[in-house]
Amino acid sequence: MKNKIYLLAGLILLGIGIYLSITFLGEEKKAESNQSIVAFGDSLTYGYGDETEEGYIGRLQTKLDRTFPEKNYTITNHGVYGFKSSDVLQQMLKPEVAQDIKNADMFIVYIGTNDLLKSNGGDLYPLHHEKLVEAKDIYEDKLNGILETVETANSDAPVILLGLYNPYPDGDQIEKYIDHWNNSIRKKAEEDKNITYISTNELFKGKNKKQYFADSLHPNGKGYEMIADRIMEGFSF
């Protein structure tokens, strides 16, 4: 009788052990599949102009969920309307944002449009060469600060760095400045193996602006969809 009791107790303990092992391994595997993405930027990252209020971030989230159902991607969007690179750098000093940076598995940085626009007086007509050249130097310094901040806090996390686009693709003079700024952004990405540069400037060339823009600057849902698609194409998640 005692042998039967011992055998039963042993089986129960074995079952509990197997259950705990399976549960622990399952939770561990689930935790490993969690991927936290933290995005920084201005109104373009915020998603201004999208009638669904998703922007490229919300649309990217949907695409990741559909493409990688075995993973759990979560995107925290810190994009703020009107932000320049200096504003993002200040934002990163906030304790809750700093914690997000520390915990992130990867980053998206899409900033610079307001640096260019505001330095030129708020629009792109007419162009003020001296102001734009000076603003570019300041922008490069702030962008370096942003990338150094995330790398210092989280050196293993890859960064998706998006280039700027010309909202007036027919403006040849504007295009020269957009290319100049993008060359600096691309060069910064080439200096760090953890940074992937993704171009957006060619997305809207040859497109009917009324179909892809909500106003003179911001894309509509179709425009943001193209940006999300470009990120999926340009980065190996």
Short mmCIF file of C-alpha atoms in Angstrom, two decimals:
data_model
loop_
_atom_site.label_atom_id
_atom_site.label_comp_id
_atom_site.label_asym_id
_atom_site.label_seq_id
_atom_site.Cartn_x
_atom_site.Cartn_y
_atom_site.Cartn_z
CA MET A 1 0.00 0.00 0.00
CA LYS A 2 2.82 2.39 0.92
CA ASN A 3 4.57 1.64 -2.37
CA LYS A 4 1.41 2.64 -4.25
CA ILE A 5 1.15 5.85 -2.27
CA TYR A 6 4.81 6.66 -2.96
CA LEU A 7 4.33 5.87 -6.64
CA LEU A 8 1.24 8.08 -6.85
CA ALA A 9 3.02 10.92 -5.05
CA GLY A 10 5.97 10.57 -7.38
CA LEU A 11 3.74 10.73 -10.43
CA ILE A 12 1.99 13.81 -9.09
CA LEU A 13 5.31 15.56 -8.42
CA LEU A 14 6.56 14.55 -11.85
CA GLY A 15 3.42 15.95 -13.44
CA ILE A 16 3.78 19.21 -11.54
CA GLY A 17 7.41 19.44 -12.60
CA ILE A 18 6.56 18.88 -16.26
CA TYR A 19 3.73 21.41 -16.08
CA LEU A 20 5.96 24.05 -14.50
CA SER A 21 8.71 23.39 -17.03
CA ILE A 22 6.34 23.72 -19.96
CA THR A 23 4.78 26.86 -18.48
CA PHE A 24 8.16 28.41 -17.74
CA LEU A 25 9.56 27.61 -21.16
CA GLY A 26 6.40 28.86 -22.80
CA GLU A 27 6.53 32.16 -20.94
CA GLU A 28 10.25 32.47 -21.66
CA LYS A 29 9.68 31.86 -25.36
CA LYS A 30 6.82 34.37 -25.36
CA ALA A 31 9.03 36.96 -23.66
CA GLU A 32 11.77 36.38 -26.24
CA SER A 33 9.28 36.99 -29.07
CA ASN A 34 8.23 40.38 -27.66
CA GLN A 35 9.78 43.19 -29.67
CA SER A 36 9.48 46.77 -28.48
CA ILE A 37 9.93 49.50 -31.10
CA VAL A 38 10.20 53.14 -30.00
CA ALA A 39 9.60 55.84 -32.62
CA PHE A 40 10.67 59.48 -32.50
CA GLY A 41 9.78 62.31 -34.83
CA ASP A 42 7.48 65.16 -35.73
CA SER A 43 3.97 65.29 -37.21
CA LEU A 44 4.93 62.70 -39.83
CA THR A 45 5.66 60.13 -37.14
CA TYR A 46 2.64 61.33 -35.17
CA GLY A 47 0.54 60.61 -38.28
CA TYR A 48 -0.98 64.03 -38.93
CA GLY A 49 -3.13 64.08 -42.05
CA ASP A 50 -4.17 60.44 -42.01
CA GLU A 51 -7.95 60.20 -41.94
CA THR A 52 -7.70 56.94 -39.96
CA GLU A 53 -5.25 58.56 -37.47
CA GLU A 54 -2.87 55.63 -37.95
CA GLY A 55 -0.03 57.30 -39.83
CA TYR A 56 2.87 55.17 -40.98
CA ILE A 57 3.39 53.90 -37.41
CA GLY A 58 -0.09 52.39 -37.08
CA ARG A 59 0.10 50.96 -40.56
CA LEU A 60 3.52 49.50 -39.87
CA GLN A 61 2.13 47.88 -36.71
CA THR A 62 -0.61 46.22 -38.75
CA LYS A 63 1.86 44.95 -41.35
CA LEU A 64 4.17 43.52 -38.68
CA ASP A 65 1.27 41.74 -36.98
CA ARG A 66 0.20 40.17 -40.27
CA THR A 67 3.69 39.29 -41.48
CA PHE A 68 5.07 37.97 -38.18
CA PRO A 69 2.13 36.46 -36.23
CA GLU A 70 4.60 34.45 -34.12
CA LYS A 71 6.15 37.65 -32.79
CA ASN A 72 4.67 40.39 -30.67
CA TYR A 73 5.74 43.79 -31.99
CA THR A 74 4.70 46.81 -29.96
CA ILE A 75 5.42 50.31 -31.26
CA THR A 76 5.54 53.23 -28.83
CA ASN A 77 5.01 56.44 -30.79
CA HIS A 78 6.74 59.53 -29.38
CA GLY A 79 6.12 61.64 -32.50
CA VAL A 80 4.92 65.19 -31.75
CA TYR A 81 3.49 67.72 -34.18
CA GLY A 82 5.90 70.59 -34.82
CA PHE A 83 8.98 68.94 -33.31
CA LYS A 84 12.46 69.74 -34.55
CA SER A 85 15.52 67.62 -33.83
CA SER A 86 16.32 69.78 -30.80
CA ASP A 87 12.85 69.03 -29.38
CA VAL A 88 13.38 65.29 -29.74
CA LEU A 89 16.69 65.58 -27.94
CA GLN A 90 14.99 67.39 -25.05
CA GLN A 91 12.13 64.87 -25.07
CA MET A 92 14.60 62.04 -24.52
CA LEU A 93 15.57 63.55 -21.15
CA LYS A 94 12.12 62.88 -19.71
CA PRO A 95 12.27 59.94 -17.25
CA GLU A 96 9.42 57.99 -18.87
CA VAL A 97 10.91 58.44 -22.34
CA ALA A 98 14.39 57.51 -21.11
CA GLN A 99 12.90 54.31 -19.70
CA ASP A 100 11.31 53.49 -23.06
CA ILE A 101 14.69 54.01 -24.70
CA LYS A 102 16.37 51.68 -22.24
CA ASN A 103 13.78 48.93 -22.77
CA ALA A 104 13.51 49.18 -26.55
CA ASP A 105 14.55 46.44 -28.97
CA MET A 106 14.77 48.86 -31.89
CA PHE A 107 14.14 52.49 -32.83
CA ILE A 108 12.64 54.53 -35.63
CA VAL A 109 13.87 58.11 -36.08
CA TYR A 110 12.16 60.37 -38.63
CA ILE A 111 13.06 63.99 -38.00
CA GLY A 112 14.33 67.02 -39.90
CA THR A 113 11.42 68.36 -41.93
CA ASN A 114 10.63 71.10 -39.41
CA ASP A 115 14.31 71.93 -39.02
CA LEU A 116 14.39 72.70 -42.71
CA LEU A 117 11.01 74.45 -42.97
CA LYS A 118 11.24 76.61 -39.86
CA SER A 119 14.78 77.74 -40.63
CA ASN A 120 13.51 78.97 -43.99
CA GLY A 121 10.66 80.94 -42.42
CA GLY A 122 7.98 78.26 -42.23
CA ASP A 123 7.68 77.39 -45.91
CA LEU A 124 9.89 76.70 -48.91
CA TYR A 125 9.16 79.77 -51.00
CA PRO A 126 11.41 81.62 -51.43
CA LEU A 127 14.49 79.66 -50.40
CA HIS A 128 17.04 81.35 -48.13
CA HIS A 129 20.36 79.67 -48.85
CA GLU A 130 22.38 81.05 -45.93
CA LYS A 131 19.68 80.16 -43.39
CA LEU A 132 19.31 76.63 -44.76
CA VAL A 133 23.06 76.00 -44.71
CA GLU A 134 23.28 77.18 -41.10
CA ALA A 135 20.23 75.13 -40.12
CA LYS A 136 21.70 72.00 -41.65
CA ASP A 137 24.81 72.27 -39.47
CA ILE A 138 22.64 72.65 -36.36
CA TYR A 139 20.44 69.76 -37.48
CA GLU A 140 23.41 67.45 -37.97
CA ASP A 141 24.61 68.23 -34.46
CA LYS A 142 21.19 67.50 -32.93
CA LEU A 143 20.73 64.33 -35.00
CA ASN A 144 24.10 63.10 -33.75
CA GLY A 145 22.90 63.80 -30.22
CA ILE A 146 19.70 61.80 -30.78
CA LEU A 147 21.55 58.79 -32.16
CA GLU A 148 24.24 58.96 -29.48
CA THR A 149 21.53 59.07 -26.80
CA VAL A 150 19.85 55.86 -27.95
CA GLU A 151 23.19 54.14 -28.54
CA THR A 152 24.52 55.08 -25.11
CA ALA A 153 21.37 53.86 -23.37
CA ASN A 154 20.79 50.83 -25.59
CA SER A 155 23.81 49.95 -27.70
CA ASP A 156 22.43 46.69 -29.14
CA ALA A 157 19.17 48.07 -30.50
CA PRO A 158 19.10 48.76 -34.26
CA VAL A 159 17.89 52.13 -35.54
CA ILE A 160 15.76 52.78 -38.63
CA LEU A 161 16.68 56.27 -39.82
CA LEU A 162 14.27 57.73 -42.38
CA GLY A 163 15.29 60.30 -44.95
CA LEU A 164 13.30 63.43 -45.81
CA TYR A 165 11.05 63.86 -48.84
CA ASN A 166 10.35 66.85 -51.04
CA PRO A 167 6.68 67.80 -50.68
CA TYR A 168 7.05 69.81 -53.92
CA PRO A 169 8.75 67.29 -56.24
CA ASP A 170 8.51 69.66 -59.18
CA GLY A 171 10.66 72.23 -57.41
CA ASP A 172 14.20 71.67 -58.65
CA GLN A 173 15.74 74.18 -56.25
CA ILE A 174 14.04 72.56 -53.26
CA GLU A 175 15.21 69.14 -54.41
CA LYS A 176 18.83 70.22 -54.17
CA TYR A 177 18.44 71.06 -50.49
CA ILE A 178 16.49 67.88 -49.73
CA ASP A 179 19.25 65.85 -51.37
CA HIS A 180 21.89 67.76 -49.41
CA TRP A 181 20.20 67.07 -46.09
CA ASN A 182 19.52 63.44 -47.00
CA ASN A 183 23.16 62.91 -47.90
CA SER A 184 24.09 63.91 -44.36
CA ILE A 185 21.47 61.57 -42.89
CA ARG A 186 22.65 58.70 -45.09
CA LYS A 187 26.28 59.36 -44.22
CA LYS A 188 25.46 59.18 -40.52
CA ALA A 189 23.81 55.79 -41.05
CA GLU A 190 26.82 54.50 -42.97
CA GLU A 191 29.05 55.27 -39.98
CA ASP A 192 27.18 52.83 -37.71
CA LYS A 193 26.32 49.22 -38.57
CA ASN A 194 23.33 49.43 -36.21
CA ILE A 195 21.67 52.18 -38.26
CA THR A 196 19.67 51.48 -41.41
CA TYR A 197 18.90 54.43 -43.67
CA ILE A 198 15.61 54.26 -45.56
CA SER A 199 14.91 56.80 -48.28
CA THR A 200 11.43 58.30 -48.71
CA ASN A 201 12.10 61.07 -51.24
CA GLU A 202 11.34 59.06 -54.35
CA LEU A 203 8.00 57.76 -53.02
CA PHE A 204 5.94 60.72 -54.16
CA LYS A 205 7.70 61.58 -57.39
CA GLY A 206 5.41 61.33 -60.38
CA LYS A 207 2.37 60.89 -58.13
CA ASN A 208 -0.77 63.01 -58.16
CA LYS A 209 -0.35 65.10 -55.03
CA LYS A 210 -4.09 65.30 -54.33
CA GLN A 211 -4.23 61.52 -54.11
CA TYR A 212 -1.41 61.10 -51.62
CA PHE A 213 -1.35 64.29 -49.52
CA ALA A 214 -3.77 65.71 -46.95
CA ASP A 215 -2.30 69.20 -47.31
CA SER A 216 0.80 70.85 -48.76
CA LEU A 217 3.14 68.85 -46.53
CA HIS A 218 1.50 65.89 -44.81
CA PRO A 219 0.58 62.61 -46.53
CA ASN A 220 -2.91 61.16 -46.31
CA GLY A 221 -3.60 57.50 -45.61
CA LYS A 222 -2.31 56.39 -49.01
CA GLY A 223 0.88 58.37 -48.53
CA TYR A 224 1.54 56.96 -45.09
CA GLU A 225 0.83 53.48 -46.43
CA MET A 226 3.67 53.91 -48.91
CA ILE A 227 6.05 54.97 -46.12
CA ALA A 228 5.10 51.92 -44.05
CA ASP A 229 5.63 49.68 -47.08
CA ARG A 230 9.03 51.23 -47.68
CA ILE A 231 10.07 50.47 -44.10
CA MET A 232 8.96 46.85 -44.46
CA GLU A 233 10.98 46.59 -47.68
CA GLY A 234 14.06 48.33 -46.36
CA PHE A 235 14.53 46.67 -42.97
CA SER A 236 14.84 43.00 -42.02
CA PHE A 237 12.53 42.60 -39.04
#
